[in-house]
Coordinates of C-alpha atoms in Angstrom, one line a residue:
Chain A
X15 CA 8.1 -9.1 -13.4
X16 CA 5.9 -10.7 -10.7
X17 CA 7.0 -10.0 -7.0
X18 CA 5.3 -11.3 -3.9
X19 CA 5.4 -9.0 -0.7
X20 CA 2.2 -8.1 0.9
X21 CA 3.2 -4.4 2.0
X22 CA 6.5 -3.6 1.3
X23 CA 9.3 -3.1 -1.2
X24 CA 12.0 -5.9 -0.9
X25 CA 11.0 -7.7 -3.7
X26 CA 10.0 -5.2 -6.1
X27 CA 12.8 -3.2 -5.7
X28 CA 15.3 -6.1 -6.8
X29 CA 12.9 -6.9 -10.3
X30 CA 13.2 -2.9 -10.8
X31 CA 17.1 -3.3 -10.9
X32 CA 16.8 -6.2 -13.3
X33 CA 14.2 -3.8 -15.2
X34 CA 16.6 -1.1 -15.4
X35 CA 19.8 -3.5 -16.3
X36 CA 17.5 -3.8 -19.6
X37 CA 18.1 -2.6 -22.7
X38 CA 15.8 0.6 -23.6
X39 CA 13.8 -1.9 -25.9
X40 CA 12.7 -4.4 -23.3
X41 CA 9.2 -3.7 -22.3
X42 CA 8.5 -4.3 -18.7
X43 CA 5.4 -5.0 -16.9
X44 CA 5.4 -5.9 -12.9
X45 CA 2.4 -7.4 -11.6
X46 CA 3.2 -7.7 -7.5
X47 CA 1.1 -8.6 -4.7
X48 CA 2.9 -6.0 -2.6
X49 CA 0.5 -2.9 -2.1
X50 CA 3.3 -0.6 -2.8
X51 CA 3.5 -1.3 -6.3
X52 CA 2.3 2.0 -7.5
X53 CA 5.6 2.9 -6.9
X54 CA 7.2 2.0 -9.9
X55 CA 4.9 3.9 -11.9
X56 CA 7.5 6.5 -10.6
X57 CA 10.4 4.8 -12.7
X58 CA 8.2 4.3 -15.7
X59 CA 6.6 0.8 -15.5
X60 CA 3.2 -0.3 -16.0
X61 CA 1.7 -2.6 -12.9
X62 CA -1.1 -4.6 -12.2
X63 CA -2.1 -5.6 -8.6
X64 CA -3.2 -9.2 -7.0
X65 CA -4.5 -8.6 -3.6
X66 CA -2.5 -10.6 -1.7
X67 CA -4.0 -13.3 0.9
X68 CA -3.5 -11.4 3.7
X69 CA -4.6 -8.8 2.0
X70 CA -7.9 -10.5 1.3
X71 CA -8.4 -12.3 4.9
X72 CA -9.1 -15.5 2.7
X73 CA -8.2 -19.3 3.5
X74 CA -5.1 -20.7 1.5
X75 CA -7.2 -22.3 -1.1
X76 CA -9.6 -19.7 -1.9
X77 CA -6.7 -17.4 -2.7
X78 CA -5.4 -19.6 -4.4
X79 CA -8.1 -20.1 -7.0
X80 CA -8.1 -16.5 -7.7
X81 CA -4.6 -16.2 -7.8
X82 CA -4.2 -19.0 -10.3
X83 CA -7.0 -17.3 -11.9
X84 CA -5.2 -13.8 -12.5
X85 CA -2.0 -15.2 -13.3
X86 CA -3.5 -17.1 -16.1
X87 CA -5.6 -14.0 -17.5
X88 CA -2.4 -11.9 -17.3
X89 CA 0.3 -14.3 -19.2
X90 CA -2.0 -15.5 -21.5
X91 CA -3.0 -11.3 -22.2
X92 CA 0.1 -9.9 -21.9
X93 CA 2.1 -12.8 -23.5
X94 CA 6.0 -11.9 -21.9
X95 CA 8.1 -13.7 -23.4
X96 CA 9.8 -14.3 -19.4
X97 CA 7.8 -13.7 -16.1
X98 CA 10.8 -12.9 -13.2
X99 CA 9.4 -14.1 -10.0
X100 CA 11.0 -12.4 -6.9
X101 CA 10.3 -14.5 -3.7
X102 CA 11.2 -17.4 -1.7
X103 CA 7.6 -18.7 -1.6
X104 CA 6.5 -19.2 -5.4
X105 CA 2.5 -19.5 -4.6
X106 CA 1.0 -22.8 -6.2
X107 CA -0.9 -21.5 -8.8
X108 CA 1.8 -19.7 -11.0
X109 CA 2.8 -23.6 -12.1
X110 CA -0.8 -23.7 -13.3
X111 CA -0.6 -19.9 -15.3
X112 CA 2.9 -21.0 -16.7
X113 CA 1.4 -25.0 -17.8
X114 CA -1.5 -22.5 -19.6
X115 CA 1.1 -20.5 -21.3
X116 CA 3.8 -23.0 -22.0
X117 CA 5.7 -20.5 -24.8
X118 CA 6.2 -18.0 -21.6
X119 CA 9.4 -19.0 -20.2
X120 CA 10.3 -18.5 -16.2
X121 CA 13.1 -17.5 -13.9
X122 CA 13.2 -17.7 -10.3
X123 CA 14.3 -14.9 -8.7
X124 CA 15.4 -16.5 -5.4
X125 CA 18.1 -14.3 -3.0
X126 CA 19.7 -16.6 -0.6
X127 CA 20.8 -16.4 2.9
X128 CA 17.7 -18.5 4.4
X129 CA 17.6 -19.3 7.7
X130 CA 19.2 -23.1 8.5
X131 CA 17.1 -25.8 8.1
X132 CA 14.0 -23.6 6.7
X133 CA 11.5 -23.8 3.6
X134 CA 13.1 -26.7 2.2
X135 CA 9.7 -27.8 1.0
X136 CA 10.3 -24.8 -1.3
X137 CA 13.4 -25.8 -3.7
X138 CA 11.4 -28.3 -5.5
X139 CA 9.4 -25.3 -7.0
X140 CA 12.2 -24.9 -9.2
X141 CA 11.1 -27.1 -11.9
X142 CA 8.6 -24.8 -12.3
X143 CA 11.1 -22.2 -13.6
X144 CA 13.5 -22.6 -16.9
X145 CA 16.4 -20.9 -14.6
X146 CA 16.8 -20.1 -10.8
X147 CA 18.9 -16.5 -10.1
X148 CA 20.8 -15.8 -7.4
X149 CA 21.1 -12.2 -6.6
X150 CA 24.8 -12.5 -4.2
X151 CA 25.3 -11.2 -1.2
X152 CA 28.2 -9.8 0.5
X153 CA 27.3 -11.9 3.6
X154 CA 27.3 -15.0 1.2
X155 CA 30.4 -16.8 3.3
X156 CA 28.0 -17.1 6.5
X157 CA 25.0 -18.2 4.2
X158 CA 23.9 -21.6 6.3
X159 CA 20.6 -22.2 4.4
X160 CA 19.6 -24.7 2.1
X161 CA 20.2 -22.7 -1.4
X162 CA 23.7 -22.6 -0.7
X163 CA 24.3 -26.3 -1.9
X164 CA 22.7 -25.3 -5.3
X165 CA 24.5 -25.8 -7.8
X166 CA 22.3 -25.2 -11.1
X167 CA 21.6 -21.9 -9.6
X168 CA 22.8 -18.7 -11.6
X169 CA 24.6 -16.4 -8.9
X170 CA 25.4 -13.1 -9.8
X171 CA 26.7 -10.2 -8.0
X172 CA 24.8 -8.4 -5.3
X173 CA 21.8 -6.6 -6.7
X174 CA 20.8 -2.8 -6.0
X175 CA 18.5 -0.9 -7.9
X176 CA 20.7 2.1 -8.4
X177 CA 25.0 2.6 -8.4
X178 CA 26.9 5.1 -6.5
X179 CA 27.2 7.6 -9.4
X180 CA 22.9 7.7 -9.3
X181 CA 23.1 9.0 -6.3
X182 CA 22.4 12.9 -5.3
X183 CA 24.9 14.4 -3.5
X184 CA 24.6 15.9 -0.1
X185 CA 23.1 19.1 -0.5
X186 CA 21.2 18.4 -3.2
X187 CA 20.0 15.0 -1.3
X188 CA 19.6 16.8 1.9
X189 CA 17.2 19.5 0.0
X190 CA 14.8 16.8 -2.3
X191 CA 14.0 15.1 1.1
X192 CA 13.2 18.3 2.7
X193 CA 16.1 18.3 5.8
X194 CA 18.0 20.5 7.4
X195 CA 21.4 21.3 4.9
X196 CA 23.9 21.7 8.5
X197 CA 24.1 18.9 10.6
X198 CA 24.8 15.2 11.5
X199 CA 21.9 13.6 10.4
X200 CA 21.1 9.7 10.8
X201 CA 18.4 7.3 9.5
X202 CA 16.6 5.2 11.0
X203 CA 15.3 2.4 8.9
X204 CA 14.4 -0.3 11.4
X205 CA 11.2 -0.7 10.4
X206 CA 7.9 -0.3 12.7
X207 CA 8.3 1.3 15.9
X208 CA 7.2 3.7 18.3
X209 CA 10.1 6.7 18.9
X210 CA 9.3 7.2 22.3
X211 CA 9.1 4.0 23.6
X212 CA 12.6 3.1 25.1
X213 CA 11.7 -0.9 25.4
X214 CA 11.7 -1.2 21.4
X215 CA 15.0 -0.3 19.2
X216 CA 13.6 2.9 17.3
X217 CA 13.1 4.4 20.7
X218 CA 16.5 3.3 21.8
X219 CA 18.1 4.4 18.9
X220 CA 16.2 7.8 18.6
X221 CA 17.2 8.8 22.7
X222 CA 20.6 7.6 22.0
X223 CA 21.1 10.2 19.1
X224 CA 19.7 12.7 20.9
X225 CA 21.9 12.4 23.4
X226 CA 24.9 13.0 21.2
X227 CA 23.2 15.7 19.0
X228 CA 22.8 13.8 16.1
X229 CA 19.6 14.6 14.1
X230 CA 16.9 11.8 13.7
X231 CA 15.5 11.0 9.9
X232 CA 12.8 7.9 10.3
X233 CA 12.2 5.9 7.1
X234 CA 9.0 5.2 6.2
X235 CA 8.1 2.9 3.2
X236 CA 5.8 4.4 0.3
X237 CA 3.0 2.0 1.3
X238 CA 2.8 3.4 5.2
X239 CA -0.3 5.0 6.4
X240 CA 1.1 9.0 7.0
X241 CA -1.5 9.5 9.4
X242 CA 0.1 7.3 12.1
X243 CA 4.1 7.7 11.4
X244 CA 4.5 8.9 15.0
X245 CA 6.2 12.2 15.4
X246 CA 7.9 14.4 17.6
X247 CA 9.3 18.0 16.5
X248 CA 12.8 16.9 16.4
X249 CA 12.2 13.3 14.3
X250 CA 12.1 14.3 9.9
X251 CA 9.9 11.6 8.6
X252 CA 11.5 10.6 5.4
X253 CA 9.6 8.8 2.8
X254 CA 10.7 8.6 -0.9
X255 CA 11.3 6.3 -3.4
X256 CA 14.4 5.2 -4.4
X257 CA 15.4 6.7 -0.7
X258 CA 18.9 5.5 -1.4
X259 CA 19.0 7.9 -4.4
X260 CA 19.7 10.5 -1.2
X261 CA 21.5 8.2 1.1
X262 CA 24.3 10.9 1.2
X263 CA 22.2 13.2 2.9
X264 CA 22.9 10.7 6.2
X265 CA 25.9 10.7 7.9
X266 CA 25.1 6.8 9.1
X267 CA 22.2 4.5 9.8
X268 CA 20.8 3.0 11.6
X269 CA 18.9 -0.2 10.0
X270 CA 17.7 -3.6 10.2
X271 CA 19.8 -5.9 7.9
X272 CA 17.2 -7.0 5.2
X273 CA 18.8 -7.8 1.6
X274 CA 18.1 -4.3 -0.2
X275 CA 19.7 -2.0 3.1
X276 CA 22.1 -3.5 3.7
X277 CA 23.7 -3.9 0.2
X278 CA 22.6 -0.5 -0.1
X279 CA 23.9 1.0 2.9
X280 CA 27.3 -0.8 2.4
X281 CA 27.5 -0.5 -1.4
X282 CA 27.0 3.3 -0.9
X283 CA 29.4 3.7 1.8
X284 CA 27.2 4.9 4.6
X285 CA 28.0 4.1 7.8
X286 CA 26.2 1.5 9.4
X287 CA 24.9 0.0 12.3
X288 CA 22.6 -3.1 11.6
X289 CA 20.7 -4.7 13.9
X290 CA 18.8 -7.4 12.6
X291 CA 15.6 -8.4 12.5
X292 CA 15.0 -11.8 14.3
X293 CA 11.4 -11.9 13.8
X294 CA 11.7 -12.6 9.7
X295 CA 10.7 -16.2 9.3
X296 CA 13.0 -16.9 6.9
X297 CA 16.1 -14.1 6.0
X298 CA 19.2 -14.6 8.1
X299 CA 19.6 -10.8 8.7
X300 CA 21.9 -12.3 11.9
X301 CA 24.5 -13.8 10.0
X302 CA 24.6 -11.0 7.8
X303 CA 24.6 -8.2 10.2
X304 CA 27.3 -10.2 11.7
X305 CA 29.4 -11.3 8.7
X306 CA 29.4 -7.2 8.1
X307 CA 30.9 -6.7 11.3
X308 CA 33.5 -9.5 10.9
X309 CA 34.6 -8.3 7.7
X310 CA 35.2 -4.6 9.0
X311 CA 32.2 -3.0 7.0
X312 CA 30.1 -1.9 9.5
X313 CA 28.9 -2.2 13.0
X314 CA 26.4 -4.9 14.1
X315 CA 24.2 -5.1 17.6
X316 CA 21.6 -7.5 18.3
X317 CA 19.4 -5.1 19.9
X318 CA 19.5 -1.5 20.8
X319 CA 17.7 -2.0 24.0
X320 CA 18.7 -2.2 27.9
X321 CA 21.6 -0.2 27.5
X322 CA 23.0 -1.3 24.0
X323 CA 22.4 1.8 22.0
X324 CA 24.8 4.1 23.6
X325 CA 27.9 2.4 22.7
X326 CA 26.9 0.6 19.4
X327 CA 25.9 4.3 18.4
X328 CA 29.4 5.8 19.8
X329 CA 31.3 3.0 17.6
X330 CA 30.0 3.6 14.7
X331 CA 30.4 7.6 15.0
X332 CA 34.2 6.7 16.2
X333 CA 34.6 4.1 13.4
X334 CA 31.9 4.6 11.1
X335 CA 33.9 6.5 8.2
X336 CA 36.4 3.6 8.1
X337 CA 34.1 0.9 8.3
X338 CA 31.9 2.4 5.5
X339 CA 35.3 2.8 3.2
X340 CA 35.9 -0.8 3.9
X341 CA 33.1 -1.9 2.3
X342 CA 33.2 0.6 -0.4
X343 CA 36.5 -1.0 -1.3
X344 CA 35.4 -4.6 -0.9
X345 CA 32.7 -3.7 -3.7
X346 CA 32.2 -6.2 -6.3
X347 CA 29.8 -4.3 -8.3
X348 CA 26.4 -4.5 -9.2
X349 CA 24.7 -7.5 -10.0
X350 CA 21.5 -6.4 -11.8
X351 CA 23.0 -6.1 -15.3
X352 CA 24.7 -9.5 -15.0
X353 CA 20.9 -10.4 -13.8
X354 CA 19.3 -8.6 -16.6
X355 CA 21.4 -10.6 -19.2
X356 CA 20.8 -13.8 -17.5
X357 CA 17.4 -12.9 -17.6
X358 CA 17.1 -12.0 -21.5
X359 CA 19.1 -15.5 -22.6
X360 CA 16.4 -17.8 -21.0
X361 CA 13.9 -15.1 -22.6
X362 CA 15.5 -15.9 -26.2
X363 CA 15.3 -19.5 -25.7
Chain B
X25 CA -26.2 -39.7 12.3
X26 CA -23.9 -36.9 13.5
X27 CA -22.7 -34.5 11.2
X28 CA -19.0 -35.4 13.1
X29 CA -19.8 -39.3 11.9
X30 CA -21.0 -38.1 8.6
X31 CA -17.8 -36.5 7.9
X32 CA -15.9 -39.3 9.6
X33 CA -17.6 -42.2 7.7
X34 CA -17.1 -39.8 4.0
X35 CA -13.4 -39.3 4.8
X36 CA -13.5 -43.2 4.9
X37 CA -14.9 -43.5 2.0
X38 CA -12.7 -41.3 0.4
X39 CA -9.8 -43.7 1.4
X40 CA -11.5 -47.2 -0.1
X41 CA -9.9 -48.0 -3.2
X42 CA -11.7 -47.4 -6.5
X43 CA -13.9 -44.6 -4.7
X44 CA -13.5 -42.1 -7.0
X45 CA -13.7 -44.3 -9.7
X46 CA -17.5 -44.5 -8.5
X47 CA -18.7 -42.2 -6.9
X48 CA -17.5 -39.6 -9.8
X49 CA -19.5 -41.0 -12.6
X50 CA -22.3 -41.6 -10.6
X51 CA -22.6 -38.2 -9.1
X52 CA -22.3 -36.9 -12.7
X53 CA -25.4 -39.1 -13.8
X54 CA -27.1 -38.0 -10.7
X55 CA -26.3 -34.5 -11.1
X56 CA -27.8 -34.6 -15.2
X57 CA -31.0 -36.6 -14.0
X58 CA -33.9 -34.7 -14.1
X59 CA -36.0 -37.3 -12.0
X60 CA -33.1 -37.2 -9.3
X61 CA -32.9 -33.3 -9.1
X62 CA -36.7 -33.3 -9.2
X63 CA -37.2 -35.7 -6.1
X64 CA -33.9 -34.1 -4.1
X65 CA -35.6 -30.6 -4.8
X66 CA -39.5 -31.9 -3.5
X67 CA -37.8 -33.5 -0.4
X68 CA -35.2 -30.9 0.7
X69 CA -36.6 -27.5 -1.2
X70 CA -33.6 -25.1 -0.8
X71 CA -34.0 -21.9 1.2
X72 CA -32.2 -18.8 0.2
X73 CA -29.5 -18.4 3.0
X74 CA -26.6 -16.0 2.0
X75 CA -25.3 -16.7 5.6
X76 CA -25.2 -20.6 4.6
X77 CA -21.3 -21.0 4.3
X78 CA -18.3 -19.4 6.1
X79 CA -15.6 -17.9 3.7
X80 CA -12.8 -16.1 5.7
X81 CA -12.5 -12.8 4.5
X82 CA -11.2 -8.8 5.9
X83 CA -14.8 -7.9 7.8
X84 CA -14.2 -4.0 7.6
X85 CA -16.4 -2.4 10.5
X86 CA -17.8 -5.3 11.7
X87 CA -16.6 -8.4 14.1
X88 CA -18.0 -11.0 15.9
X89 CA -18.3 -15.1 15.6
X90 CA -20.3 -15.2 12.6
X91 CA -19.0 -12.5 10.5
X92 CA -17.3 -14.8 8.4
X93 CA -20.9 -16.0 7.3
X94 CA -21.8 -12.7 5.8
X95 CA -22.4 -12.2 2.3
X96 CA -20.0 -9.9 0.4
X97 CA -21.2 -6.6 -1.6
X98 CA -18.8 -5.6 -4.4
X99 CA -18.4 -2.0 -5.3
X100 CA -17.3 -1.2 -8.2
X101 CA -16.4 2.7 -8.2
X102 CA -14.3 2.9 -11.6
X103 CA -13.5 6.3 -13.6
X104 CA -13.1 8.2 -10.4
X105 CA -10.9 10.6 -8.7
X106 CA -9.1 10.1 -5.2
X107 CA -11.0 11.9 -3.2
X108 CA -14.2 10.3 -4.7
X109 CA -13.0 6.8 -3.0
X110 CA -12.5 8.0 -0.2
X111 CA -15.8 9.1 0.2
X112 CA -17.2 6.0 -1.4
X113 CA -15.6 4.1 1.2
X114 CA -16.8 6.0 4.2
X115 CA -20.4 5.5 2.4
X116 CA -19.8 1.7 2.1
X117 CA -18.6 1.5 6.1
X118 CA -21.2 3.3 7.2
X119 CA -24.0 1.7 5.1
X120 CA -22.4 -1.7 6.9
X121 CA -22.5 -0.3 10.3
X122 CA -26.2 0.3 10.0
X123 CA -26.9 -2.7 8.0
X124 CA -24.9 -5.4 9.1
X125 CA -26.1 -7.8 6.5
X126 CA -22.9 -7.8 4.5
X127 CA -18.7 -7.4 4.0
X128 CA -17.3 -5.1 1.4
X129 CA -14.7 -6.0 -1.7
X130 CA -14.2 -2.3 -2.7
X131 CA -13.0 -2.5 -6.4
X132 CA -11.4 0.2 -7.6
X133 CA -9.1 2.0 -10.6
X134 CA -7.1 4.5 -8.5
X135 CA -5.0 3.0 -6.2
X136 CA -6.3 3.6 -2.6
X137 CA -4.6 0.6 -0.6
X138 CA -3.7 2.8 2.4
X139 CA -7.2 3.6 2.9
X140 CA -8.5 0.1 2.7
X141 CA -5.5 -1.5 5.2
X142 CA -7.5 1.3 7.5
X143 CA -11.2 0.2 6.9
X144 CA -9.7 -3.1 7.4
X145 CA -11.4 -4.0 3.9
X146 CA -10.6 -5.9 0.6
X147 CA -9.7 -3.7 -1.9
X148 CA -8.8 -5.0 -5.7
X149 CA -7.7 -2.8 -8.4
X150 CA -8.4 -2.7 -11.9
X151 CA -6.4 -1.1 -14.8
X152 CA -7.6 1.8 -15.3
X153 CA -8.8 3.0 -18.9
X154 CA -6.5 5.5 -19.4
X155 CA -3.0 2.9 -19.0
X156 CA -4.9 0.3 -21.4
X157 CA -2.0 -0.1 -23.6
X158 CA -0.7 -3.0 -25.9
X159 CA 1.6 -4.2 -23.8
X160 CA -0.7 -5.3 -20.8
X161 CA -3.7 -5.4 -23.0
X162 CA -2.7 -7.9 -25.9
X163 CA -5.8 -8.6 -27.9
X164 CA -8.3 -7.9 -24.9
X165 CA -10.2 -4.7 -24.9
X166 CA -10.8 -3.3 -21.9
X167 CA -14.4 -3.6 -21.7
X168 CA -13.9 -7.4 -22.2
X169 CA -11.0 -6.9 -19.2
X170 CA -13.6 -5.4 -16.9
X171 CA -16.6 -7.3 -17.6
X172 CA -13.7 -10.9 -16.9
X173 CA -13.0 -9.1 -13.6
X174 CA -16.7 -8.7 -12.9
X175 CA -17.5 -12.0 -13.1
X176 CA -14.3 -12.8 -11.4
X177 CA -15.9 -11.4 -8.7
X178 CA -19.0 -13.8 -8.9
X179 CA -16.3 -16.9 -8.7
X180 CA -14.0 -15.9 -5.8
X181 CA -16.2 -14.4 -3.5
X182 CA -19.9 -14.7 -1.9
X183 CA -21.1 -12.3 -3.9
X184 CA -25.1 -11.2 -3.1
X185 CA -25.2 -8.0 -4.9
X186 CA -22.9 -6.0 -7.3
X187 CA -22.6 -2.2 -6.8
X188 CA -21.8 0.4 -9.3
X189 CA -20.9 3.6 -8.1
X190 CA -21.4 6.1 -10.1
X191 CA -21.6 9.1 -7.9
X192 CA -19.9 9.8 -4.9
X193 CA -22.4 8.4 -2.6
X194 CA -24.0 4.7 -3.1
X195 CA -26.9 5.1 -5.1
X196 CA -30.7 4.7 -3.0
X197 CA -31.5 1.6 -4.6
X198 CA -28.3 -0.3 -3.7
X199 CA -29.1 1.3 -0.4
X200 CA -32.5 -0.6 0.2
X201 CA -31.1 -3.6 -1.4
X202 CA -28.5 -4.4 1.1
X203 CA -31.1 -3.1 4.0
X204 CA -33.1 -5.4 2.8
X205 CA -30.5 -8.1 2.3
X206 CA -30.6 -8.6 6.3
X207 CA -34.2 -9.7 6.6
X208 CA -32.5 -12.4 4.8
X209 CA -30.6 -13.3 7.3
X210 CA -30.7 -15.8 10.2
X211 CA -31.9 -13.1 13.0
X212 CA -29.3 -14.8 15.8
X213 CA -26.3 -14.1 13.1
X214 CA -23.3 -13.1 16.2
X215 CA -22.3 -10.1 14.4
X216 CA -21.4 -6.4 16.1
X217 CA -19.9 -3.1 15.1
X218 CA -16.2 -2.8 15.7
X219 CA -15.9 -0.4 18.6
X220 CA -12.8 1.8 16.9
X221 CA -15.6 2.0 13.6
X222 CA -18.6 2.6 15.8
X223 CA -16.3 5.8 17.7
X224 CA -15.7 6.8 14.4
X225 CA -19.2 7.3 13.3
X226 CA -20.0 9.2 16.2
X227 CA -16.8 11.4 16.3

């Protein structure tokens, strides 16, 4: 499994589904790019990391070279019979690793839902790849981008790393994450953000709780720094990994509306409020943060700021049970095993 | 000539037809030519400069218009616990702050990441011996892993000096060698000590 993502999770998470949709006799190695990768040391994998180019500070090319560089050392050591590549980028160089390795065959992990008229220049990269996956989206109707015209794509079912009977229930959630067992609580899982500082969302969101006497959980990823997770005495830091192993220790989030929340969120029938993130270059969290809303899953603001908390907040504590079940009910099932198999044909071939 | 109308007139070049047919075998002949390397190193004898080139790279404590043209140190602090890289890692800063003759790629076995997003410094991470199993490791044993990596190291950065740290300080003779590293370099080099890294020291 090779994933991209400098610092976080997105990507990995979504090969560790595919990894777990495996039979027991599938061996599984992830090398990732994504600092958090340690991570899935927890669920049983071995890992390698490839300091990313931001990581390094170093121009395109010069990254590149090592990149190439590792790529080939690792498939031509390691031999997989399939490398899964998670991204919507696939970094030049992996073309080179794979034309070194020719018996290693190659899927393209790709989710969907890009913004219109974006990273175009990036579809040719298929032919690097013996098959392109899909991982769906409940959102997929308001998918505008280019992969939607895609035909010789595999699509599959919306992909989460774990199913609703994995998860803990509340007490038992509540208590692994170290919270309070009486109590509305809410996460927060908007990303960076200072929780005093009304002009950004956390802030927003965090007053706006407190006003109503709703308990404030903030994520934060496996790969943040502890030392600056900014704190008050009434704001429980959360940070865990699979989090939404204990999602039923929330009574709602609060969250931005990348791929893995808000399948998660919706899948798992928390009540949600998304507000997307408009500063990702390429995911359109808009359209699905609003297709949610549309389709009476959940409840969908563009910001929480100037005002817009209070009421999004009050919705989703008037609504939020029924919105939730909605999408509980609208529940296709999970993807990853379809994925997996997918995954394990182009292997065999 | 101008280096501008240098570049100008080679970009030209670059863009006649049949160019490369040329120019690339008679490079190569050049290149093998002992008379030619001979006469090229009488008439322009090389000086060591390890500030020569810019390479782009995370600067850790220091800043400044020419940092990209420092060398890089690599540190190599295998076999060790946590805490030890942490420690390491506050040696390597501090030896740059007083230095200022190099940037550090820390290389390391344990992953430390958060630490080095802090220092603001590459970090790369090796297997460590202990998860050396067949099914990363194929026919490669990990010596022969390490010693790749090593000279991995040589090819993808600006390597000057390798360091292996073996205790939990760097050891003396490393020490001198990168002190020593900035007589090497051109004395008007635009370099400075982060402020946030020089407050650190003295706090």
């Amino acid at each position: 499994m090779l994933s991209s993502n400098g610092t976080g999770m997105g990507h990995l998470t979504r090969l560790l589904a595919y990894a777990r949709a495996m039979p027991e006799t599938t061996a599984v190695h992830v090398v990732s790019l994504s600092q958090a990768v340690p991570a899935v040391s927890d669920l049983g994998y071995s890992w390698e990391y490839v300091p990313s180019r931001q990581a390094t500070g170093m121009r395109s090319a010069t990254w590149r070279r090592l990149f190439t560089d590792r790529m080939t050392q690792i498939l031509t050591r390691v031999r997989p019979d399939v490398v899964v590549f998670d991204g919507t980028h696939p970094y030049r160089g992996l073309d080179e690793a794979l034309a070194a390795n020719p018996e290693v065959r190659a899927v393209w992990s790709r989710r969907g839902m890009w913004r219109p008229g974006r990273n175009q220049h990036q579809l040719p990269k298929a032919a690097w790849f013996d098959q392109v996956l899909e991982p769906g989206d409940l959102a997929a109707a308001a998918d505008r981008g280019e992969t939607r015209t895609d035909a010789s794509a595999r699509r599959v079912r919306p992909v989460t790393l774990l199913n609703p009977e994995e998860l803990t229930d509340r007490a038992e959630a509540r208590a692994a994450l170290g919270l309070p067992s009486d109590g509305p609580l809410a996460l927060i899982n908007l990303g960076a953000g200072v929780i005093n500082d009304l002009s950004a969302d956390v802030g927003a969101a965090v007053a706006a709780l407190r006003e109503r006497g709703v308990g404030i959980c903030l994520a934060t990823p496996p790969i943040a720094d502890a030392g600056r997770t900014p704190l008050t005495s009434d704001v429980h830091v959360v940070r865990h990994f699979p989090l939404s192993r204990h999602y039923r220790a929330f009574d709602l989030m609060i969250a931005a509306a990348g791929y893995n929340s808000f399948h998660e969120a919706l899948r798992f029938g928390v009540p949600a409020l998304f507000v997307p993130n408009l500063a990702t270059s390429l995911d359109d969290q808009q359209a699905r943060a609003r297709q949610a809303e549309a389709q009476g899953w959940a409840v969908a603001a563009a910001q929480l700021t100037d005002g817009a908390a209070g009421p999004a907040i009050e919705r989703l504590l008037e609504e939020g049970e029924r919105l939730s079940a909605a999408a509980v009910a609208a529940d296709p099932g999970n993807g990853a095993a379809d994925a997996a198999a997918h995954i394990l044909e182009v292997a065999q071939r | 000539m101008s280096r501008l109308t240098a570049v100008s007139l080679l970009r030209w070049l670059r863009r006649v037809p049949g160019y490369r047919a040329v120019s690339v075998p008679v490079v190569r002949r050049l290149r093998a030519s002992d008379l030619a390397v001979d006469l090229t190193t009488r008439l322009f004898p090389p000086d060591y400069d390890p500030a020569s080139t810019r390479t782009p790279l995370r600067a850790g404590s220091l800043h400044g218009p020419d940092v990209d043209r420092l060398p890089v140190v690599a540190f190599l602090a295998l076999g060790r616990e946590s805490s030890d890289i942490t420690q390491v890692l506050e040696s390597v800063l501090q030896l740059q702050r007083q230095s200022r003759s190099f940037r550090p790629v820390i290389v390391v076995d344990q992953p430390a990441f958060a630490e080095a997003r802090r220092a603001d410094v590459v970090m790369d991470h090796l297997v460590p011996r202990s998860g050396w199993h067949p099914l990363l490791a194929g026919d490669v044993t990990y010596d022969s892993y390490v010693a790749q990596r090593i000279l991995d190291l040589r090819k993808h950065y600006p390597l000057v000096h390798l360091v292996h740290v073996t205790g939990p300080t760097i050891a003396e003779v490393d020490c001198q060698v990168i002190h020593q590293l900035a007589r090497w370099l051109p004395q008007d080099l635009d370099v400075a000590v982060t402020p946030s890294a020089l407050s650190g020291e003295q706090g």
